[in-house]
Structure formats: C-alpha cells, structure tokens
PDB file of C-alpha atoms in Angstrom:
ATOM      1  CA  UNK A   1      30.007 -70.012  69.166  1.00 77.00           C
ATOM      2  CA  UNK A   2      32.201 -73.194  68.497  1.00 82.00           C
ATOM      3  CA  UNK A   3      28.812 -75.405  68.935  1.00 84.00           C
ATOM      4  CA  UNK A   4      27.090 -72.904  66.394  1.00 87.00           C
ATOM      5  CA  UNK A   5      30.155 -73.012  63.892  1.00 87.00           C
ATOM      6  CA  UNK A   6      30.114 -76.876  64.313  1.00 88.00           C
ATOM      7  CA  UNK A   7      26.219 -77.066  63.661  1.00 90.00           C
ATOM      8  CA  UNK A   8      26.593 -74.681  60.469  1.00 90.00           C
ATOM      9  CA  UNK A   9      29.282 -76.981  59.056  1.00 91.00           C
ATOM     10  CA  UNK A  10      27.181 -80.110  59.391  1.00 92.00           C
ATOM     11  CA  UNK A  11      24.343 -78.448  57.949  1.00 92.00           C
ATOM     12  CA  UNK A  12      26.624 -77.260  55.034  1.00 91.00           C
ATOM     13  CA  UNK A  13      28.016 -80.978  54.543  1.00 93.00           C
ATOM     14  CA  UNK A  14      24.429 -82.561  54.715  1.00 92.00           C
ATOM     15  CA  UNK A  15      23.271 -79.774  52.216  1.00 88.00           C
ATOM     16  CA  UNK A  16      25.774 -80.897  49.709  1.00 85.00           C
ATOM     17  CA  UNK A  17      24.775 -84.301  49.363  1.00 86.00           C
ATOM     18  CA  UNK A  18      21.799 -86.588  48.553  1.00 85.00           C
ATOM     19  CA  UNK A  19      22.187 -88.252  51.904  1.00 90.00           C
ATOM     20  CA  UNK A  20      24.736 -89.188  54.630  1.00 92.00           C
ATOM     21  CA  UNK A  21      25.145 -91.829  57.229  1.00 94.00           C
ATOM     22  CA  UNK A  22      26.523 -90.746  60.745  1.00 93.00           C
ATOM     23  CA  UNK A  23      29.857 -92.070  60.083  1.00 93.00           C
ATOM     24  CA  UNK A  24      30.114 -90.186  56.572  1.00 93.00           C
ATOM     25  CA  UNK A  25      29.060 -86.730  58.252  1.00 93.00           C
ATOM     26  CA  UNK A  26      31.207 -87.423  61.361  1.00 93.00           C
ATOM     27  CA  UNK A  27      34.324 -87.893  59.046  1.00 93.00           C
ATOM     28  CA  UNK A  28      33.577 -84.970  56.751  1.00 92.00           C
ATOM     29  CA  UNK A  29      33.170 -82.482  59.645  1.00 91.00           C
ATOM     30  CA  UNK A  30      36.075 -84.402  61.648  1.00 92.00           C
ATOM     31  CA  UNK A  31      33.951 -84.635  64.421  1.00 92.00           C
ATOM     32  CA  UNK A  32      33.390 -87.347  66.735  1.00 93.00           C
ATOM     33  CA  UNK A  33      30.376 -89.273  66.168  1.00 93.00           C
ATOM     34  CA  UNK A  34      28.743 -88.676  69.236  1.00 93.00           C
ATOM     35  CA  UNK A  35      29.091 -84.959  68.742  1.00 92.00           C
ATOM     36  CA  UNK A  36      27.837 -84.978  65.195  1.00 93.00           C
ATOM     37  CA  UNK A  37      24.740 -87.151  66.349  1.00 93.00           C
ATOM     38  CA  UNK A  38      24.050 -84.434  69.038  1.00 92.00           C
ATOM     39  CA  UNK A  39      24.491 -81.482  66.444  1.00 91.00           C
ATOM     40  CA  UNK A  40      22.344 -83.181  63.754  1.00 93.00           C
ATOM     41  CA  UNK A  41      19.402 -84.079  66.457  1.00 92.00           C
ATOM     42  CA  UNK A  42      19.049 -80.653  67.294  1.00 92.00           C
ATOM     43  CA  UNK A  43      19.124 -79.534  63.691  1.00 92.00           C
ATOM     44  CA  UNK A  44      16.752 -82.090  63.157  1.00 93.00           C
ATOM     45  CA  UNK A  45      14.300 -80.559  65.879  1.00 92.00           C
ATOM     46  CA  UNK A  46      14.025 -77.376  63.900  1.00 90.00           C
ATOM     47  CA  UNK A  47      13.459 -79.079  60.524  1.00 89.00           C
ATOM     48  CA  UNK A  48      17.043 -78.080  59.485  1.00 90.00           C
ATOM     49  CA  UNK A  49      17.663 -81.951  58.345  1.00 93.00           C
ATOM     50  CA  UNK A  50      15.750 -85.267  58.175  1.00 93.00           C
ATOM     51  CA  UNK A  51      16.870 -88.613  59.333  1.00 93.00           C
ATOM     52  CA  UNK A  52      15.719 -91.729  57.036  1.00 90.00           C
ATOM     53  CA  UNK A  53      15.103 -94.453  59.383  1.00 89.00           C
ATOM     54  CA  UNK A  54      15.549 -97.134  56.394  1.00 89.00           C
ATOM     55  CA  UNK A  55      18.505 -95.967  55.357  1.00 89.00           C
ATOM     56  CA  UNK A  56      20.052 -94.656  58.100  1.00 93.00           C
ATOM     57  CA  UNK A  57      20.708 -91.303  56.100  1.00 94.00           C
ATOM     58  CA  UNK A  58      20.492 -87.772  57.162  1.00 94.00           C
ATOM     59  CA  UNK A  59      19.384 -85.182  54.536  1.00 93.00           C
ATOM     60  CA  UNK A  60      18.292 -81.801  54.357  1.00 90.00           C
ATOM     61  CA  UNK A  61      15.152 -80.599  55.902  1.00 88.00           C
ATOM     62  CA  UNK A  62      12.354 -78.228  54.756  1.00 80.00           C
ATOM     63  CA  UNK A  63      12.902 -75.835  56.669  1.00 83.00           C
ATOM     64  CA  UNK A  64      16.099 -74.851  55.050  1.00 84.00           C
ATOM     65  CA  UNK A  65      14.462 -74.565  51.938  1.00 70.00           C
ATOM     66  CA  UNK A  66      11.956 -71.850  53.527  1.00 72.00           C
ATOM     67  CA  UNK A  67      14.682 -69.790  54.672  1.00 76.00           C
ATOM     68  CA  UNK A  68      16.317 -70.065  51.064  1.00 69.00           C
ATOM     69  CA  UNK A  69      13.051 -69.313  49.656  1.00 63.00           C
ATOM     70  CA  UNK A  70      12.731 -66.178  51.787  1.00 66.00           C
ATOM     71  CA  UNK A  71      16.148 -64.972  50.684  1.00 62.00           C
ATOM     72  CA  UNK A  72      14.989 -65.360  47.050  1.00 56.00           C
ATOM     73  CA  UNK A  73      11.670 -63.549  47.780  1.00 61.00           C
ATOM     74  CA  UNK A  74      13.449 -60.626  49.250  1.00 62.00           C
ATOM     75  CA  UNK A  75      15.951 -60.363  46.460  1.00 64.00           C
ATOM     76  CA  UNK A  76      12.761 -60.473  44.170  1.00 75.00           C
ATOM     77  CA  UNK A  77      10.797 -57.872  46.171  1.00 80.00           C
ATOM     78  CA  UNK A  78      13.739 -55.507  45.983  1.00 82.00           C
ATOM     79  CA  UNK A  79      14.626 -55.844  42.319  1.00 82.00           C
ATOM     80  CA  UNK A  80      10.962 -55.547  41.050  1.00 83.00           C
ATOM     81  CA  UNK A  81      10.177 -52.854  43.482  1.00 90.00           C
ATOM     82  CA  UNK A  82      12.621 -50.134  41.927  1.00 90.00           C
ATOM     83  CA  UNK A  83      10.202 -49.345  39.044  1.00 92.00           C
ATOM     84  CA  UNK A  84       7.406 -49.121  41.314  1.00 94.00           C
ATOM     85  CA  UNK A  85       8.868 -47.177  43.793  1.00 94.00           C
ATOM     86  CA  UNK A  86      10.468 -44.627  41.150  1.00 95.00           C
ATOM     87  CA  UNK A  87       6.508 -44.332  39.610  1.00 95.00           C
ATOM     88  CA  UNK A  88       5.252 -43.584  43.271  1.00 95.00           C
ATOM     89  CA  UNK A  89       7.865 -41.009  43.937  1.00 95.00           C
ATOM     90  CA  UNK A  90       7.119 -39.035  40.656  1.00 95.00           C
ATOM     91  CA  UNK A  91       3.085 -39.351  41.288  1.00 95.00           C
ATOM     92  CA  UNK A  92       3.437 -38.119  45.009  1.00 95.00           C
ATOM     93  CA  UNK A  93       6.687 -35.850  44.389  1.00 93.00           C
ATOM     94  CA  UNK A  94       7.682 -37.632  47.970  1.00 94.00           C
ATOM     95  CA  UNK A  95      10.466 -40.037  48.912  1.00 94.00           C
ATOM     96  CA  UNK A  96       9.089 -43.444  48.200  1.00 95.00           C
ATOM     97  CA  UNK A  97      10.629 -46.401  50.367  1.00 94.00           C
ATOM     98  CA  UNK A  98      10.720 -50.021  50.522  1.00 95.00           C
ATOM     99  CA  UNK A  99      10.809 -52.221  53.936  1.00 94.00           C
ATOM    100  CA  UNK A 100      10.433 -55.944  54.683  1.00 92.00           C
ATOM    101  CA  UNK A 101       8.959 -57.131  58.267  1.00 92.00           C
ATOM    102  CA  UNK A 102      11.542 -58.952  60.416  1.00 87.00           C
ATOM    103  CA  UNK A 103      10.398 -60.623  63.894  1.00 80.00           C
ATOM    104  CA  UNK A 104       9.761 -57.315  65.827  1.00 82.00           C
ATOM    105  CA  UNK A 105      10.588 -54.933  63.552  1.00 89.00           C
ATOM    106  CA  UNK A 106      10.759 -53.023  59.898  1.00 92.00           C
ATOM    107  CA  UNK A 107      13.956 -53.091  58.158  1.00 90.00           C
ATOM    108  CA  UNK A 108      14.110 -50.439  55.274  1.00 89.00           C
ATOM    109  CA  UNK A 109      15.573 -52.251  52.294  1.00 88.00           C
ATOM    110  CA  UNK A 110      15.648 -49.277  49.360  1.00 89.00           C
ATOM    111  CA  UNK A 111      14.448 -45.855  48.559  1.00 90.00           C
ATOM    112  CA  UNK A 112      13.870 -43.395  45.730  1.00 92.00           C
ATOM    113  CA  UNK A 113      14.634 -40.091  46.913  1.00 87.00           C
ATOM    114  CA  UNK A 114      12.388 -36.745  45.952  1.00 87.00           C
ATOM    115  CA  UNK A 115      13.904 -34.356  44.303  1.00 80.00           C
ATOM    116  CA  UNK A 116      12.675 -31.955  46.469  1.00 78.00           C
ATOM    117  CA  UNK A 117      15.277 -29.792  48.881  1.00 70.00           C
ATOM    118  CA  UNK A 118      13.566 -31.541  52.165  1.00 71.00           C
ATOM    119  CA  UNK A 119      13.054 -34.769  52.378  1.00 67.00           C
ATOM    120  CA  UNK A 120      13.437 -38.198  53.972  1.00 72.00           C
ATOM    121  CA  UNK A 121      15.945 -40.140  54.490  1.00 69.00           C
ATOM    122  CA  UNK A 122      16.407 -44.068  55.498  1.00 68.00           C
ATOM    123  CA  UNK A 123      19.521 -45.513  55.226  1.00 73.00           C
ATOM    124  CA  UNK A 124      19.049 -48.896  53.966  1.00 72.00           C
ATOM    125  CA  UNK A 125      19.519 -51.395  57.040  1.00 77.00           C
ATOM    126  CA  UNK A 126      17.377 -48.628  59.389  1.00 84.00           C
ATOM    127  CA  UNK A 127      15.058 -50.629  61.438  1.00 88.00           C
ATOM    128  CA  UNK A 128      11.639 -49.004  62.896  1.00 92.00           C
ATOM    129  CA  UNK A 129       9.135 -50.658  65.446  1.00 94.00           C
ATOM    130  CA  UNK A 130       6.143 -51.784  64.028  1.00 96.00           C
ATOM    131  CA  UNK A 131       3.897 -49.964  65.803  1.00 95.00           C
ATOM    132  CA  UNK A 132       5.643 -46.591  64.986  1.00 95.00           C
ATOM    133  CA  UNK A 133       5.923 -46.723  61.256  1.00 95.00           C
ATOM    134  CA  UNK A 134       3.699 -46.574  58.108  1.00 96.00           C
ATOM    135  CA  UNK A 135       5.048 -49.949  56.724  1.00 97.00           C
ATOM    136  CA  UNK A 136       4.954 -51.788  60.193  1.00 96.00           C
ATOM    137  CA  UNK A 137       1.465 -50.716  61.094  1.00 97.00           C
ATOM    138  CA  UNK A 138       0.372 -51.557  57.297  1.00 97.00           C
ATOM    139  CA  UNK A 139       1.761 -55.355  58.228  1.00 97.00           C
ATOM    140  CA  UNK A 140       0.256 -55.458  61.655  1.00 97.00           C
ATOM    141  CA  UNK A 141      -3.206 -54.482  60.285  1.00 96.00           C
ATOM    142  CA  UNK A 142      -2.948 -57.679  58.171  1.00 96.00           C
ATOM    143  CA  UNK A 143      -1.804 -60.176  60.984  1.00 94.00           C
ATOM    144  CA  UNK A 144      -4.146 -62.043  63.357  1.00 92.00           C
ATOM    145  CA  UNK A 145      -5.069 -60.836  67.058  1.00 91.00           C
ATOM    146  CA  UNK A 146      -2.527 -63.333  68.496  1.00 93.00           C
ATOM    147  CA  UNK A 147       0.344 -62.587  66.080  1.00 92.00           C
ATOM    148  CA  UNK A 148      -0.110 -59.096  67.029  1.00 94.00           C
ATOM    149  CA  UNK A 149      -0.443 -59.218  70.767  1.00 93.00           C
ATOM    150  CA  UNK A 150       2.767 -61.288  70.647  1.00 92.00           C
ATOM    151  CA  UNK A 151       4.759 -58.957  68.963  1.00 92.00           C
ATOM    152  CA  UNK A 152       3.520 -55.823  71.206  1.00 92.00           C
ATOM    153  CA  UNK A 153       4.407 -57.984  74.255  1.00 91.00           C
ATOM    154  CA  UNK A 154       7.981 -58.795  72.790  1.00 90.00           C
ATOM    155  CA  UNK A 155       8.498 -55.410  71.627  1.00 90.00           C
ATOM    156  CA  UNK A 156       6.511 -53.210  73.558  1.00 92.00           C
ATOM    157  CA  UNK A 157       4.671 -49.883  72.408  1.00 94.00           C
ATOM    158  CA  UNK A 158       7.799 -47.277  73.053  1.00 94.00           C
ATOM    159  CA  UNK A 159       6.438 -43.859  72.925  1.00 95.00           C
ATOM    160  CA  UNK A 160       8.986 -41.837  70.494  1.00 94.00           C
ATOM    161  CA  UNK A 161       6.986 -38.812  70.218  1.00 95.00           C
ATOM    162  CA  UNK A 162       3.818 -37.592  71.669  1.00 95.00           C
ATOM    163  CA  UNK A 163       1.685 -38.754  68.704  1.00 96.00           C
ATOM    164  CA  UNK A 164       3.126 -42.461  68.885  1.00 95.00           C
ATOM    165  CA  UNK A 165       0.436 -44.963  69.239  1.00 96.00           C
ATOM    166  CA  UNK A 166       1.717 -46.106  72.745  1.00 94.00           C
ATOM    167  CA  UNK A 167      -1.403 -47.803  74.190  1.00 94.00           C
ATOM    168  CA  UNK A 168      -2.798 -51.267  73.020  1.00 94.00           C
ATOM    169  CA  UNK A 169      -6.406 -49.964  72.658  1.00 94.00           C
ATOM    170  CA  UNK A 170      -5.361 -47.094  69.983  1.00 95.00           C
ATOM    171  CA  UNK A 171      -3.219 -49.204  68.232  1.00 96.00           C
ATOM    172  CA  UNK A 172      -5.931 -51.842  67.644  1.00 95.00           C
ATOM    173  CA  UNK A 173      -8.345 -48.860  66.580  1.00 96.00           C
ATOM    174  CA  UNK A 174      -5.728 -47.816  64.069  1.00 97.00           C
ATOM    175  CA  UNK A 175      -5.211 -51.191  62.634  1.00 97.00           C
ATOM    176  CA  UNK A 176      -8.670 -51.792  62.059  1.00 96.00           C
ATOM    177  CA  UNK A 177      -9.097 -48.402  60.036  1.00 96.00           C
ATOM    178  CA  UNK A 178      -5.816 -49.832  58.164  1.00 97.00           C
ATOM    179  CA  UNK A 179      -7.642 -52.650  57.016  1.00 95.00           C
ATOM    180  CA  UNK A 180     -10.673 -51.311  55.953  1.00 94.00           C
ATOM    181  CA  UNK A 181      -8.941 -48.594  53.858  1.00 94.00           C
ATOM    182  CA  UNK A 182      -5.915 -50.343  52.724  1.00 95.00           C
ATOM    183  CA  UNK A 183      -3.133 -47.855  53.881  1.00 97.00           C
ATOM    184  CA  UNK A 184      -1.555 -46.507  56.892  1.00 98.00           C
ATOM    185  CA  UNK A 185      -0.690 -43.271  58.156  1.00 97.00           C
ATOM    186  CA  UNK A 186       2.721 -42.774  60.642  1.00 96.00           C
ATOM    187  CA  UNK A 187       1.439 -39.120  61.652  1.00 96.00           C
ATOM    188  CA  UNK A 188       4.379 -37.950  63.140  1.00 95.00           C
ATOM    189  CA  UNK A 189       4.626 -41.163  65.065  1.00 95.00           C
ATOM    190  CA  UNK A 190       8.300 -41.631  64.745  1.00 94.00           C
ATOM    191  CA  UNK A 191       9.850 -38.517  63.766  1.00 93.00           C
ATOM    192  CA  UNK A 192       8.333 -35.163  64.772  1.00 95.00           C
ATOM    193  CA  UNK A 193       7.659 -33.256  61.543  1.00 94.00           C
ATOM    194  CA  UNK A 194       7.476 -36.120  58.951  1.00 94.00           C
ATOM    195  CA  UNK A 195       4.314 -38.155  57.848  1.00 96.00           C
ATOM    196  CA  UNK A 196       4.302 -41.290  56.269  1.00 96.00           C
ATOM    197  CA  UNK A 197       1.643 -43.194  54.083  1.00 97.00           C
ATOM    198  CA  UNK A 198       2.085 -47.007  53.649  1.00 98.00           C
ATOM    199  CA  UNK A 199       0.451 -50.136  52.285  1.00 98.00           C
ATOM    200  CA  UNK A 200       1.555 -53.805  52.751  1.00 97.00           C
ATOM    201  CA  UNK A 201       2.866 -56.413  50.104  1.00 95.00           C
ATOM    202  CA  UNK A 202       1.821 -59.892  50.368  1.00 94.00           C
ATOM    203  CA  UNK A 203       3.361 -63.384  49.259  1.00 89.00           C
ATOM    204  CA  UNK A 204       1.870 -66.160  47.657  1.00 84.00           C
ATOM    205  CA  UNK A 205       0.135 -67.129  50.773  1.00 86.00           C
ATOM    206  CA  UNK A 206      -1.603 -63.796  51.397  1.00 91.00           C
ATOM    207  CA  UNK A 207       0.579 -62.763  54.114  1.00 92.00           C
ATOM    208  CA  UNK A 208       2.402 -59.213  54.587  1.00 95.00           C
ATOM    209  CA  UNK A 209       6.017 -59.353  54.197  1.00 92.00           C
ATOM    210  CA  UNK A 210       6.308 -55.744  54.112  1.00 94.00           C
ATOM    211  CA  UNK A 211       5.285 -52.805  52.479  1.00 96.00           C
ATOM    212  CA  UNK A 212       5.803 -49.710  50.450  1.00 97.00           C
ATOM    213  CA  UNK A 213       5.521 -46.130  51.551  1.00 96.00           C
ATOM    214  CA  UNK A 214       5.901 -42.259  50.679  1.00 96.00           C
ATOM    215  CA  UNK A 215       7.286 -40.103  53.558  1.00 94.00           C
ATOM    216  CA  UNK A 216       8.023 -36.124  53.981  1.00 93.00           C
ATOM    217  CA  UNK A 217       7.471 -33.198  55.910  1.00 94.00           C
ATOM    218  CA  UNK A 218       4.280 -32.363  57.275  1.00 93.00           C
ATOM    219  CA  UNK A 219       4.123 -29.179  55.482  1.00 92.00           C
ATOM    220  CA  UNK A 220       3.920 -30.970  52.134  1.00 93.00           C
ATOM    221  CA  UNK A 221       2.441 -34.088  53.197  1.00 94.00           C
ATOM    222  CA  UNK A 222      -0.791 -32.439  54.711  1.00 94.00           C
ATOM    223  CA  UNK A 223      -3.859 -34.480  56.050  1.00 94.00           C
ATOM    224  CA  UNK A 224      -5.792 -32.841  53.071  1.00 94.00           C
ATOM    225  CA  UNK A 225      -3.428 -34.735  50.722  1.00 94.00           C
ATOM    226  CA  UNK A 226      -3.860 -38.266  52.494  1.00 95.00           C
ATOM    227  CA  UNK A 227      -7.018 -38.934  50.825  1.00 94.00           C
ATOM    228  CA  UNK A 228      -5.138 -38.299  47.632  1.00 95.00           C
ATOM    229  CA  UNK A 229      -1.735 -40.209  48.381  1.00 96.00           C
ATOM    230  CA  UNK A 230      -3.275 -43.170  49.783  1.00 97.00           C
ATOM    231  CA  UNK A 231      -4.940 -44.845  47.237  1.00 97.00           C
ATOM    232  CA  UNK A 232      -1.824 -44.440  45.111  1.00 97.00           C
ATOM    233  CA  UNK A 233       0.340 -46.304  47.742  1.00 98.00           C
ATOM    234  CA  UNK A 234      -2.307 -48.897  47.905  1.00 97.00           C
ATOM    235  CA  UNK A 235      -2.286 -49.298  44.342  1.00 96.00           C
ATOM    236  CA  UNK A 236       1.772 -49.512  44.148  1.00 96.00           C
ATOM    237  CA  UNK A 237       1.791 -51.973  47.040  1.00 96.00           C
ATOM    238  CA  UNK A 238      -1.019 -53.966  45.248  1.00 95.00           C
ATOM    239  CA  UNK A 239       1.250 -53.907  41.994  1.00 94.00           C
ATOM    240  CA  UNK A 240       4.100 -55.000  43.596  1.00 94.00           C
ATOM    241  CA  UNK A 241       2.309 -58.102  45.400  1.00 92.00           C
ATOM    242  CA  UNK A 242       1.138 -58.970  41.909  1.00 90.00           C
ATOM    243  CA  UNK A 243       5.034 -58.512  40.421  1.00 88.00           C
ATOM    244  CA  UNK A 244       6.144 -61.009  42.910  1.00 86.00           C
ATOM    245  CA  UNK A 245       3.493 -63.491  42.585  1.00 83.00           C
ATOM    246  CA  UNK A 246       1.842 -62.970  45.604  1.00 85.00           C
ATOM    247  CA  UNK A 247      -1.587 -62.899  46.589  1.00 80.00           C
ATOM    248  CA  UNK A 248      -3.599 -59.538  46.175  1.00 67.00           C
ATOM    249  CA  UNK A 249      -5.843 -60.292  48.894  1.00 59.00           C
ATOM    250  CA  UNK A 250      -4.247 -60.060  52.178  1.00 44.00           C
ATOM    251  CA  UNK A 251      -7.119 -59.818  54.497  1.00 41.00           C
ATOM    252  CA  UNK A 252      -7.330 -62.095  57.603  1.00 39.00           C
ATOM    253  CA  UNK A 253     -10.853 -63.662  57.457  1.00 33.00           C
ATOM    254  CA  UNK A 254     -12.357 -63.277  60.842  1.00 34.00           C
ATOM    255  CA  UNK A 255     -10.657 -60.010  61.897  1.00 34.00           C
TER     256      UNK A 255
END
C-alpha cells in the first residue's frame, strides 16, 4: 500500500506539470531519487508517464488520458441515458436498466422503475456476471472470440439457476443469435421468475461498453412479448449510442 500511495503521489505531481526532471519529482514527492525513479519506470511501463530522453523530463502518459476519457464517457453515458430509459420504461411498462461493462462483469449504474407493483430492482453498483445477464450477453455477443474465451476462463460460467448458460457451447450458440437479431434475453438465467431483454451500447470505436435493458417478472415479460420488446430495446440502445457519439454498427467483422 505504501508503494501504491507513493506511485499515485508521483503520478499526481507529473500530471500537474508540463514536464519535470527526476530531481524535481524527487523533491516534490519527498522521496529519494532512486525510489522516485523506480516508481516512474514502473508507471512508464504501463503507459502512465512518458520520458523525454532529450530534455530528461518526465510527463504524463497516454494511458492516463484513456482512463480519464473512460470516466467522462461513463458520466456522459449515465446523463444521456436517463431520457432513453424513461421512454423505454413507458413503452414497455417494465423497469429499464443501464449497465456498464467492467473486466469480468456488468455493473448496473442507473434504473428507471416501472409503476407496476411487482418490479425488478437493481441497486446502483450491483454486479452481474456477463454470461448470466441480458446486458452482459449483449456485450459478449459483440466481442471477438478470443476476448470472450478469455473472460470465460477468468470468470467461469457459474450456474445460478437451472436455466443459466453454464456450458461454453450453449453460450456460444446464444451469442450468435444475439448478434443476428441485435438483442439478448436473460430467460431466468440469474433469478428465477425474472426475464430481461437487453441490447449493447457502443463507443466511437464500435466497441460495446455496456447496454440498456428492460426487466420484469415472467408473468408479464412472457415469451410471446419478446418479439415486441426486443426491437424496442435494440432501438433504444442504438439511440443512446448515437447520443454519446458512438458507432451504431458494433458488429465485429468475421464472426
């Protein structure tokens, strides 16, 4: 923890300058030059800082920009999604959700609840595995196979209900269908008695960064309604993608 604290302190010092020498960083951080140098080279290896050999100066790296841009995208995504989610709830009569993709799961960040007495509820910050959530599967469907396989190896395919797609082959078949129609279904795969229909939202590079969904009890979200709700959710996700400046075509070529 001490090393992490020192590295973050150095990163903040470098970020507030247009280039600093090792001695300047050492003085500002109150660390020995050798210690500061070890921290800087580690940060450099991760693209967090850059070193100009001509001027012997350290400056902020491109990876910090990417992280900051990711934060701004998330804030923009949540802000812009509110209107889309409200309309989605009104059109379908079910709770609308917004989730963002993390390394090995989906995190629910916003929700517009239905007025129905029985409703789905996800507290902001709730995490759900990719393979057992509508948004998660919508995201997986637009990732290349190697990335999907890596996620599955890391996170596993735990069975939460008897309907969870806990076998790689069954998950792969479902992802193919999702890619073809543009929306996914969580058919009681995480919680018995609940169905969710979701579609992915894409960034400016056509990469899936999360998705929107509607969820509700199976007595209302019946199999007969899937063909009605699915295209509505897909269109809502496409509208949100457009609103944040994303690419409307998130299909990965060659899949």
